[in-house]
């Protein structure tokens, strides 16, 4: 019976390790005295110490054109400028782009021989995933338009200008607001600086672009260009072609494109009326001449829509006076 009682006691002895195991989970806390021997900074847990942050895009300084000063030695800077613009270090490229802007604003004669290279560099930088580099290149394009717009299409290859224009339209269509706003400013500078007739021909293909945002931005650029054109330049492009483009944009899905179309139509009508020598007191003659012009160049429904826009604009102008 004694042996049996010892056997019966075995299961109870086996259960004790389960309770001891729960207590055994405490020893890790015993390491704390050991860690006290280390210096305070080593003792800190890694998850409480943030890892060093990589260089941020905010390190790039966005300098307004009016704040860019002349270079002390432009010839020496010019000798290394293209190499720095082709660097793999994007921060160095940003600095070089700002020097490029200084060259354009204060030493423009030095840049004329390399405008093709400059355009290609700006396009390449605009394609960068780095937002800071992209924005800096857009700012550079605006200064290039401002300084060389009158001869840009004549001193650069047509394809390089087309690529620059396309990138600006794409950047103006994206969701990054600070990049989008800068691209819109550059397009505005382009519209008032580049030869209007040549620019209209470049924009013509983009107002039919498959991307509706690109189409809308191209329409806005075209409206700003047309608003500063006289009747002779419009005729050089084609009054009927310009009217047909605007009429097509009236049915666009984006309100931005439709508003641009209305601006183009009003600009055409203003110059058309002045060229026809229609006096202000002969509004019926002006309306009849305009309706005949629209009817001969547009389908009936489109002609009615265009005529209605001019009528509404005339009513609004009377109400404002």
Short mmCIF file of the C-alpha atoms (twelve columns), coordinates in Angstrom:
data_MODEL
# 
_entry.id   MODEL 
# 
loop_
_atom_site.group_PDB 
_atom_site.id 
_atom_site.type_symbol 
_atom_site.label_atom_id 
_atom_site.label_alt_id 
_atom_site.label_comp_id 
_atom_site.label_asym_id 
_atom_site.label_seq_id 
_atom_site.Cartn_x 
_atom_site.Cartn_y 
_atom_site.Cartn_z 
_atom_site.pdbx_PDB_model_num 
ATOM 1   C CA . UNK A 1   0.000   0.000   0.000   1 
ATOM 2   C CA . UNK A 2   2.954   2.298   0.656   1 
ATOM 3   C CA . UNK A 3   4.173   1.819   -2.895  1 
ATOM 4   C CA . UNK A 4   0.726   2.580   -4.195  1 
ATOM 5   C CA . UNK A 5   0.581   5.786   -2.189  1 
ATOM 6   C CA . UNK A 6   3.925   6.893   -3.658  1 
ATOM 7   C CA . UNK A 7   2.625   6.239   -7.196  1 
ATOM 8   C CA . UNK A 8   -0.511  8.175   -6.470  1 
ATOM 9   C CA . UNK A 9   1.607   11.109  -5.373  1 
ATOM 10  C CA . UNK A 10  3.481   11.283  -8.655  1 
ATOM 11  C CA . UNK A 11  0.803   13.106  -10.632 1 
ATOM 12  C CA . UNK A 12  0.635   15.840  -8.018  1 
ATOM 13  C CA . UNK A 13  4.416   16.258  -8.195  1 
ATOM 14  C CA . UNK A 14  4.152   16.540  -12.004 1 
ATOM 15  C CA . UNK A 15  1.715   19.428  -11.843 1 
ATOM 16  C CA . UNK A 16  4.088   21.712  -9.951  1 
ATOM 17  C CA . UNK A 17  6.265   22.678  -12.932 1 
ATOM 18  C CA . UNK A 18  3.221   24.304  -14.565 1 
ATOM 19  C CA . UNK A 19  2.943   26.715  -11.694 1 
ATOM 20  C CA . UNK A 20  6.688   27.212  -11.576 1 
ATOM 21  C CA . UNK A 21  6.706   27.961  -15.315 1 
ATOM 22  C CA . UNK A 22  4.490   30.977  -14.744 1 
ATOM 23  C CA . UNK A 23  6.892   32.311  -12.176 1 
ATOM 24  C CA . UNK A 24  9.810   31.472  -14.424 1 
ATOM 25  C CA . UNK A 25  8.621   34.106  -16.936 1 
ATOM 26  C CA . UNK A 26  9.855   36.766  -14.526 1 
ATOM 27  C CA . UNK A 27  13.662  36.339  -14.955 1 
ATOM 28  C CA . UNK A 28  13.892  38.636  -18.039 1 
ATOM 29  C CA . UNK A 29  13.261  41.498  -15.628 1 
ATOM 30  C CA . UNK A 30  16.498  40.501  -13.932 1 
ATOM 31  C CA . UNK A 31  18.378  41.872  -16.924 1 
ATOM 32  C CA . UNK A 32  17.555  45.415  -15.890 1 
ATOM 33  C CA . UNK A 33  20.447  45.645  -13.406 1 
ATOM 34  C CA . UNK A 34  22.818  44.591  -16.148 1 
ATOM 35  C CA . UNK A 35  21.584  47.233  -18.501 1 
ATOM 36  C CA . UNK A 36  22.166  49.836  -15.826 1 
ATOM 37  C CA . UNK A 37  25.884  49.322  -16.385 1 
ATOM 38  C CA . UNK A 38  25.655  50.783  -19.913 1 
ATOM 39  C CA . UNK A 39  25.664  54.522  -20.661 1 
ATOM 40  C CA . UNK A 40  22.311  56.215  -20.859 1 
ATOM 41  C CA . UNK A 41  22.234  56.507  -24.686 1 
ATOM 42  C CA . UNK A 42  23.152  52.822  -25.240 1 
ATOM 43  C CA . UNK A 43  20.561  51.671  -22.720 1 
ATOM 44  C CA . UNK A 44  17.746  53.359  -24.716 1 
ATOM 45  C CA . UNK A 45  15.614  50.924  -26.678 1 
ATOM 46  C CA . UNK A 46  15.919  51.137  -30.486 1 
ATOM 47  C CA . UNK A 47  12.203  51.510  -30.997 1 
ATOM 48  C CA . UNK A 48  12.264  54.657  -28.865 1 
ATOM 49  C CA . UNK A 49  15.104  56.147  -30.907 1 
ATOM 50  C CA . UNK A 50  13.988  57.329  -34.364 1 
ATOM 51  C CA . UNK A 51  16.343  56.400  -37.156 1 
ATOM 52  C CA . UNK A 52  18.068  59.298  -38.919 1 
ATOM 53  C CA . UNK A 53  15.701  60.718  -41.528 1 
ATOM 54  C CA . UNK A 54  16.925  60.815  -45.126 1 
ATOM 55  C CA . UNK A 55  17.484  64.231  -46.687 1 
ATOM 56  C CA . UNK A 56  14.104  65.807  -47.394 1 
ATOM 57  C CA . UNK A 57  13.045  67.735  -50.504 1 
ATOM 58  C CA . UNK A 58  12.450  70.739  -48.260 1 
ATOM 59  C CA . UNK A 59  16.240  71.284  -48.217 1 
ATOM 60  C CA . UNK A 60  15.924  72.758  -51.706 1 
ATOM 61  C CA . UNK A 61  15.343  76.489  -51.737 1 
ATOM 62  C CA . UNK A 62  12.718  77.800  -54.169 1 
ATOM 63  C CA . UNK A 63  14.000  81.197  -55.211 1 
ATOM 64  C CA . UNK A 64  11.674  83.661  -56.921 1 
ATOM 65  C CA . UNK A 65  12.936  85.112  -60.187 1 
ATOM 66  C CA . UNK A 66  13.150  88.637  -58.747 1 
ATOM 67  C CA . UNK A 67  15.474  87.383  -56.011 1 
ATOM 68  C CA . UNK A 68  17.997  85.750  -58.352 1 
ATOM 69  C CA . UNK A 69  21.181  87.818  -58.486 1 
ATOM 70  C CA . UNK A 70  23.752  87.948  -61.313 1 
ATOM 71  C CA . UNK A 71  26.688  85.547  -61.210 1 
ATOM 72  C CA . UNK A 72  30.071  86.974  -60.292 1 
ATOM 73  C CA . UNK A 73  31.848  84.939  -63.002 1 
ATOM 74  C CA . UNK A 74  29.270  83.753  -65.553 1 
ATOM 75  C CA . UNK A 75  31.862  82.466  -68.039 1 
ATOM 76  C CA . UNK A 76  33.451  80.148  -65.477 1 
ATOM 77  C CA . UNK A 77  30.025  78.969  -64.332 1 
ATOM 78  C CA . UNK A 78  29.013  78.349  -67.908 1 
ATOM 79  C CA . UNK A 79  31.970  76.002  -68.423 1 
ATOM 80  C CA . UNK A 80  30.640  73.483  -65.874 1 
ATOM 81  C CA . UNK A 81  26.918  74.183  -66.020 1 
ATOM 82  C CA . UNK A 82  25.901  71.430  -68.451 1 
ATOM 83  C CA . UNK A 83  27.923  68.833  -66.553 1 
ATOM 84  C CA . UNK A 84  26.246  69.765  -63.273 1 
ATOM 85  C CA . UNK A 85  22.822  69.727  -64.916 1 
ATOM 86  C CA . UNK A 86  23.537  66.123  -65.934 1 
ATOM 87  C CA . UNK A 87  24.649  65.077  -62.438 1 
ATOM 88  C CA . UNK A 88  23.097  62.063  -60.709 1 
ATOM 89  C CA . UNK A 89  22.895  64.088  -57.486 1 
ATOM 90  C CA . UNK A 90  19.465  65.700  -57.684 1 
ATOM 91  C CA . UNK A 91  20.322  68.434  -55.164 1 
ATOM 92  C CA . UNK A 92  23.271  69.478  -57.331 1 
ATOM 93  C CA . UNK A 93  20.965  69.566  -60.352 1 
ATOM 94  C CA . UNK A 94  18.594  71.872  -58.433 1 
ATOM 95  C CA . UNK A 95  21.464  74.246  -57.663 1 
ATOM 96  C CA . UNK A 96  22.564  74.136  -61.300 1 
ATOM 97  C CA . UNK A 97  19.009  74.883  -62.453 1 
ATOM 98  C CA . UNK A 98  18.941  77.985  -60.247 1 
ATOM 99  C CA . UNK A 99  22.251  79.072  -61.792 1 
ATOM 100 C CA . UNK A 100 20.711  78.393  -65.198 1 
ATOM 101 C CA . UNK A 101 17.895  80.768  -64.254 1 
ATOM 102 C CA . UNK A 102 20.461  83.391  -63.233 1 
ATOM 103 C CA . UNK A 103 22.176  82.960  -66.580 1 
ATOM 104 C CA . UNK A 104 18.862  83.405  -68.411 1 
ATOM 105 C CA . UNK A 105 17.854  86.506  -66.469 1 
ATOM 106 C CA . UNK A 106 21.217  88.305  -66.287 1 
ATOM 107 C CA . UNK A 107 23.582  86.719  -68.835 1 
ATOM 108 C CA . UNK A 108 21.151  85.548  -71.517 1 
ATOM 109 C CA . UNK A 109 23.533  85.891  -74.473 1 
ATOM 110 C CA . UNK A 110 25.648  83.035  -73.101 1 
ATOM 111 C CA . UNK A 111 22.704  80.627  -73.172 1 
ATOM 112 C CA . UNK A 112 21.527  81.201  -76.736 1 
ATOM 113 C CA . UNK A 113 23.974  78.696  -78.321 1 
ATOM 114 C CA . UNK A 114 22.886  75.891  -75.967 1 
ATOM 115 C CA . UNK A 115 19.120  76.453  -75.781 1 
ATOM 116 C CA . UNK A 116 18.496  72.996  -77.261 1 
ATOM 117 C CA . UNK A 117 20.557  71.355  -74.518 1 
ATOM 118 C CA . UNK A 118 18.901  73.512  -71.876 1 
ATOM 119 C CA . UNK A 119 15.438  72.496  -73.059 1 
ATOM 120 C CA . UNK A 120 16.353  68.810  -72.975 1 
ATOM 121 C CA . UNK A 121 17.758  69.109  -69.444 1 
ATOM 122 C CA . UNK A 122 14.621  70.858  -68.191 1 
ATOM 123 C CA . UNK A 123 12.381  68.189  -69.726 1 
ATOM 124 C CA . UNK A 124 14.456  65.421  -68.137 1 
ATOM 125 C CA . UNK A 125 14.285  67.110  -64.727 1 
ATOM 126 C CA . UNK A 126 10.525  67.532  -64.980 1 
ATOM 127 C CA . UNK A 127 10.194  63.770  -65.352 1 
ATOM 128 C CA . UNK A 128 12.011  63.176  -62.055 1 
ATOM 129 C CA . UNK A 129 10.013  61.590  -59.197 1 
ATOM 130 C CA . UNK A 130 11.629  64.166  -56.904 1 
ATOM 131 C CA . UNK A 131 8.999   66.873  -56.452 1 
ATOM 132 C CA . UNK A 132 11.610  69.479  -55.509 1 
ATOM 133 C CA . UNK A 133 13.612  68.836  -58.671 1 
ATOM 134 C CA . UNK A 134 10.445  68.852  -60.750 1 
ATOM 135 C CA . UNK A 135 9.281   72.188  -59.327 1 
ATOM 136 C CA . UNK A 136 12.709  73.803  -59.739 1 
ATOM 137 C CA . UNK A 137 12.821  72.730  -63.389 1 
ATOM 138 C CA . UNK A 138 9.344   74.189  -63.959 1 
ATOM 139 C CA . UNK A 139 10.496  77.497  -62.478 1 
ATOM 140 C CA . UNK A 140 13.486  77.355  -64.817 1 
ATOM 141 C CA . UNK A 141 11.188  76.811  -67.806 1 
ATOM 142 C CA . UNK A 142 9.189   79.924  -66.881 1 
ATOM 143 C CA . UNK A 143 12.371  82.030  -66.863 1 
ATOM 144 C CA . UNK A 144 13.435  80.511  -70.180 1 
ATOM 145 C CA . UNK A 145 10.053  81.427  -71.682 1 
ATOM 146 C CA . UNK A 146 10.296  84.934  -70.279 1 
ATOM 147 C CA . UNK A 147 13.806  85.560  -71.633 1 
ATOM 148 C CA . UNK A 148 13.813  83.563  -74.877 1 
ATOM 149 C CA . UNK A 149 10.136  83.158  -75.770 1 
ATOM 150 C CA . UNK A 150 10.431  85.361  -78.834 1 
ATOM 151 C CA . UNK A 151 13.026  83.042  -80.409 1 
ATOM 152 C CA . UNK A 152 12.594  79.741  -78.568 1 
ATOM 153 C CA . UNK A 153 10.801  77.944  -81.397 1 
ATOM 154 C CA . UNK A 154 13.360  79.184  -83.893 1 
ATOM 155 C CA . UNK A 155 16.534  78.270  -81.973 1 
ATOM 156 C CA . UNK A 156 15.422  74.889  -80.611 1 
ATOM 157 C CA . UNK A 157 14.243  71.760  -82.322 1 
ATOM 158 C CA . UNK A 158 10.484  71.618  -82.683 1 
ATOM 159 C CA . UNK A 159 10.338  68.229  -80.987 1 
ATOM 160 C CA . UNK A 160 12.216  69.484  -77.911 1 
ATOM 161 C CA . UNK A 161 9.782   72.370  -77.484 1 
ATOM 162 C CA . UNK A 162 6.858   69.980  -77.951 1 
ATOM 163 C CA . UNK A 163 8.251   67.713  -75.210 1 
ATOM 164 C CA . UNK A 164 8.648   70.710  -72.899 1 
ATOM 165 C CA . UNK A 165 5.079   71.818  -73.579 1 
ATOM 166 C CA . UNK A 166 3.718   68.316  -73.009 1 
ATOM 167 C CA . UNK A 167 5.522   67.964  -69.668 1 
ATOM 168 C CA . UNK A 168 4.162   71.307  -68.489 1 
ATOM 169 C CA . UNK A 169 0.628   70.289  -69.449 1 
ATOM 170 C CA . UNK A 170 1.048   66.959  -67.632 1 
ATOM 171 C CA . UNK A 171 2.443   68.617  -64.496 1 
ATOM 172 C CA . UNK A 172 -0.346  71.195  -64.510 1 
ATOM 173 C CA . UNK A 173 -2.822  68.300  -64.636 1 
ATOM 174 C CA . UNK A 174 -1.509  66.332  -61.648 1 
ATOM 175 C CA . UNK A 175 -2.710  66.324  -58.041 1 
ATOM 176 C CA . UNK A 176 0.420   67.675  -56.315 1 
ATOM 177 C CA . UNK A 177 -0.810  71.202  -55.747 1 
ATOM 178 C CA . UNK A 178 2.531   72.980  -55.359 1 
ATOM 179 C CA . UNK A 179 3.825   71.405  -58.597 1 
ATOM 180 C CA . UNK A 180 0.531   71.971  -60.411 1 
ATOM 181 C CA . UNK A 181 0.396   75.680  -59.464 1 
ATOM 182 C CA . UNK A 182 3.963   76.257  -60.633 1 
ATOM 183 C CA . UNK A 183 3.251   74.547  -63.969 1 
ATOM 184 C CA . UNK A 184 0.178   76.735  -64.513 1 
ATOM 185 C CA . UNK A 185 2.291   79.850  -63.895 1 
ATOM 186 C CA . UNK A 186 4.856   78.626  -66.421 1 
ATOM 187 C CA . UNK A 187 2.118   78.030  -69.003 1 
ATOM 188 C CA . UNK A 188 0.831   81.567  -68.453 1 
ATOM 189 C CA . UNK A 189 4.326   82.954  -68.993 1 
ATOM 190 C CA . UNK A 190 4.623   80.838  -72.126 1 
ATOM 191 C CA . UNK A 191 1.303   82.127  -73.483 1 
ATOM 192 C CA . UNK A 192 2.415   85.766  -73.303 1 
ATOM 193 C CA . UNK A 193 6.078   85.265  -74.262 1 
ATOM 194 C CA . UNK A 194 6.232   82.751  -77.114 1 
ATOM 195 C CA . UNK A 195 5.333   83.771  -80.667 1 
ATOM 196 C CA . UNK A 196 1.504   83.408  -80.670 1 
ATOM 197 C CA . UNK A 197 1.101   81.935  -84.126 1 
ATOM 198 C CA . UNK A 198 3.766   79.266  -83.568 1 
ATOM 199 C CA . UNK A 199 2.410   78.505  -80.105 1 
ATOM 200 C CA . UNK A 200 -1.143  78.057  -81.395 1 
ATOM 201 C CA . UNK A 201 0.078   75.476  -83.876 1 
ATOM 202 C CA . UNK A 202 1.815   73.606  -81.039 1 
ATOM 203 C CA . UNK A 203 -1.244  73.760  -78.785 1 
ATOM 204 C CA . UNK A 204 -3.625  72.650  -81.524 1 
ATOM 205 C CA . UNK A 205 -2.731  68.977  -81.136 1 
ATOM 206 C CA . UNK A 206 -3.093  69.055  -77.352 1 
ATOM 207 C CA . UNK A 207 -6.630  70.480  -77.269 1 
ATOM 208 C CA . UNK A 208 -7.620  67.123  -78.768 1 
ATOM 209 C CA . UNK A 209 -5.550  65.084  -76.294 1 
ATOM 210 C CA . UNK A 210 -7.058  61.871  -74.891 1 
ATOM 211 C CA . UNK A 211 -6.323  63.014  -71.312 1 
ATOM 212 C CA . UNK A 212 -9.112  65.437  -70.424 1 
ATOM 213 C CA . UNK A 213 -7.019  67.331  -67.905 1 
ATOM 214 C CA . UNK A 214 -4.263  67.874  -70.449 1 
ATOM 215 C CA . UNK A 215 -6.895  68.937  -72.958 1 
ATOM 216 C CA . UNK A 216 -8.326  71.466  -70.492 1 
ATOM 217 C CA . UNK A 217 -4.918  72.954  -69.632 1 
ATOM 218 C CA . UNK A 218 -4.084  73.255  -73.325 1 
ATOM 219 C CA . UNK A 219 -7.431  74.992  -73.908 1 
ATOM 220 C CA . UNK A 220 -6.688  77.493  -71.128 1 
ATOM 221 C CA . UNK A 221 -3.232  78.207  -72.586 1 
ATOM 222 C CA . UNK A 222 -4.782  78.673  -76.022 1 
ATOM 223 C CA . UNK A 223 -7.419  81.069  -74.662 1 
ATOM 224 C CA . UNK A 224 -4.732  83.216  -73.008 1 
ATOM 225 C CA . UNK A 225 -2.746  83.240  -76.234 1 
ATOM 226 C CA . UNK A 226 -5.752  84.147  -78.402 1 
ATOM 227 C CA . UNK A 227 -6.864  86.913  -76.043 1 
ATOM 228 C CA . UNK A 228 -3.651  88.818  -76.880 1 
ATOM 229 C CA . UNK A 229 -3.845  88.271  -80.641 1 
ATOM 230 C CA . UNK A 230 -4.994  90.685  -83.305 1 
ATOM 231 C CA . UNK A 231 -7.130  89.795  -86.292 1 
ATOM 232 C CA . UNK A 232 -4.140  89.411  -88.627 1 
ATOM 233 C CA . UNK A 233 -2.493  86.793  -86.426 1 
ATOM 234 C CA . UNK A 234 -5.825  84.991  -86.087 1 
ATOM 235 C CA . UNK A 235 -6.120  84.949  -89.847 1 
ATOM 236 C CA . UNK A 236 -2.597  83.603  -90.109 1 
ATOM 237 C CA . UNK A 237 -3.701  80.641  -88.044 1 
ATOM 238 C CA . UNK A 238 -7.175  80.519  -89.588 1 
ATOM 239 C CA . UNK A 239 -10.252 82.209  -88.131 1 
ATOM 240 C CA . UNK A 240 -12.505 79.347  -89.126 1 
ATOM 241 C CA . UNK A 241 -10.075 76.750  -87.661 1 
ATOM 242 C CA . UNK A 242 -9.893  78.679  -84.403 1 
ATOM 243 C CA . UNK A 243 -13.678 78.933  -84.245 1 
ATOM 244 C CA . UNK A 244 -14.074 75.201  -84.903 1 
ATOM 245 C CA . UNK A 245 -11.644 74.331  -82.109 1 
ATOM 246 C CA . UNK A 246 -13.541 76.539  -79.670 1 
ATOM 247 C CA . UNK A 247 -16.901 75.107  -80.730 1 
ATOM 248 C CA . UNK A 248 -15.597 71.580  -80.162 1 
ATOM 249 C CA . UNK A 249 -14.368 72.504  -76.687 1 
ATOM 250 C CA . UNK A 250 -17.804 73.837  -75.742 1 
ATOM 251 C CA . UNK A 251 -18.992 70.265  -75.277 1 
ATOM 252 C CA . UNK A 252 -15.922 69.141  -73.304 1 
ATOM 253 C CA . UNK A 253 -16.461 67.193  -70.080 1 
ATOM 254 C CA . UNK A 254 -14.406 69.585  -67.935 1 
ATOM 255 C CA . UNK A 255 -15.790 73.056  -67.096 1 
ATOM 256 C CA . UNK A 256 -12.258 74.496  -67.320 1 
ATOM 257 C CA . UNK A 257 -12.109 73.595  -71.014 1 
ATOM 258 C CA . UNK A 258 -15.621 74.920  -71.666 1 
ATOM 259 C CA . UNK A 259 -14.795 78.242  -70.005 1 
ATOM 260 C CA . UNK A 260 -11.628 78.506  -72.102 1 
ATOM 261 C CA . UNK A 261 -13.726 77.885  -75.223 1 
ATOM 262 C CA . UNK A 262 -16.051 80.749  -74.317 1 
ATOM 263 C CA . UNK A 263 -13.054 83.045  -73.829 1 
ATOM 264 C CA . UNK A 264 -11.674 82.078  -77.259 1 
ATOM 265 C CA . UNK A 265 -15.049 82.718  -78.918 1 
ATOM 266 C CA . UNK A 266 -15.391 86.151  -77.318 1 
ATOM 267 C CA . UNK A 267 -11.839 87.048  -78.393 1 
ATOM 268 C CA . UNK A 268 -12.582 85.994  -81.977 1 
ATOM 269 C CA . UNK A 269 -15.829 87.972  -81.988 1 
ATOM 270 C CA . UNK A 270 -14.107 91.098  -80.639 1 
ATOM 271 C CA . UNK A 271 -11.488 91.096  -83.392 1 
ATOM 272 C CA . UNK A 272 -14.004 90.001  -86.021 1 
ATOM 273 C CA . UNK A 273 -16.311 92.917  -85.196 1 
ATOM 274 C CA . UNK A 274 -13.479 95.441  -85.190 1 
ATOM 275 C CA . UNK A 275 -12.211 94.180  -88.514 1 
ATOM 276 C CA . UNK A 276 -15.664 94.380  -90.051 1 
ATOM 277 C CA . UNK A 277 -15.813 98.072  -89.128 1 
ATOM 278 C CA . UNK A 278 -19.196 97.620  -87.523 1 
ATOM 279 C CA . UNK A 279 -20.115 100.586 -85.433 1 
ATOM 280 C CA . UNK A 280 -21.230 100.180 -81.861 1 
ATOM 281 C CA . UNK A 281 -24.679 101.587 -82.633 1 
ATOM 282 C CA . UNK A 282 -25.285 98.988  -85.351 1 
ATOM 283 C CA . UNK A 283 -25.563 95.904  -83.154 1 
ATOM 284 C CA . UNK A 284 -27.994 94.154  -85.486 1 
ATOM 285 C CA . UNK A 285 -25.470 94.317  -88.350 1 
ATOM 286 C CA . UNK A 286 -22.740 92.965  -86.088 1 
ATOM 287 C CA . UNK A 287 -24.926 90.081  -84.962 1 
ATOM 288 C CA . UNK A 288 -25.959 89.240  -88.524 1 
ATOM 289 C CA . UNK A 289 -22.389 89.272  -89.818 1 
ATOM 290 C CA . UNK A 290 -21.244 87.058  -86.948 1 
ATOM 291 C CA . UNK A 291 -24.105 84.600  -87.411 1 
ATOM 292 C CA . UNK A 292 -23.338 84.286  -91.111 1 
ATOM 293 C CA . UNK A 293 -19.677 83.610  -90.345 1 
ATOM 294 C CA . UNK A 294 -20.600 80.938  -87.764 1 
ATOM 295 C CA . UNK A 295 -23.194 79.324  -90.045 1 
ATOM 296 C CA . UNK A 296 -20.696 79.005  -92.886 1 
ATOM 297 C CA . UNK A 297 -18.033 77.332  -90.729 1 
ATOM 298 C CA . UNK A 298 -19.957 75.293  -88.144 1 
ATOM 299 C CA . UNK A 299 -22.784 72.746  -88.016 1 
ATOM 300 C CA . UNK A 300 -26.158 74.371  -87.196 1 
ATOM 301 C CA . UNK A 301 -26.269 73.299  -83.549 1 
ATOM 302 C CA . UNK A 302 -22.696 74.432  -82.908 1 
ATOM 303 C CA . UNK A 303 -23.358 77.743  -84.702 1 
ATOM 304 C CA . UNK A 304 -26.344 78.394  -82.438 1 
ATOM 305 C CA . UNK A 305 -24.291 77.666  -79.323 1 
ATOM 306 C CA . UNK A 306 -21.520 80.026  -80.415 1 
ATOM 307 C CA . UNK A 307 -23.973 82.790  -81.307 1 
ATOM 308 C CA . UNK A 308 -25.660 82.389  -77.936 1 
ATOM 309 C CA . UNK A 309 -22.358 82.833  -76.099 1 
ATOM 310 C CA . UNK A 310 -21.703 86.126  -77.840 1 
ATOM 311 C CA . UNK A 311 -25.241 87.308  -77.085 1 
ATOM 312 C CA . UNK A 312 -24.888 86.471  -73.404 1 
ATOM 313 C CA . UNK A 313 -21.535 88.236  -73.216 1 
ATOM 314 C CA . UNK A 314 -23.037 91.325  -74.821 1 
ATOM 315 C CA . UNK A 315 -25.920 91.329  -72.335 1 
ATOM 316 C CA . UNK A 316 -23.510 90.942  -69.419 1 
ATOM 317 C CA . UNK A 317 -21.387 93.839  -70.669 1 
ATOM 318 C CA . UNK A 318 -24.459 96.058  -70.884 1 
ATOM 319 C CA . UNK A 319 -25.520 95.077  -67.389 1 
ATOM 320 C CA . UNK A 320 -22.069 95.876  -65.972 1 
ATOM 321 C CA . UNK A 321 -22.147 99.355  -67.507 1 
# 
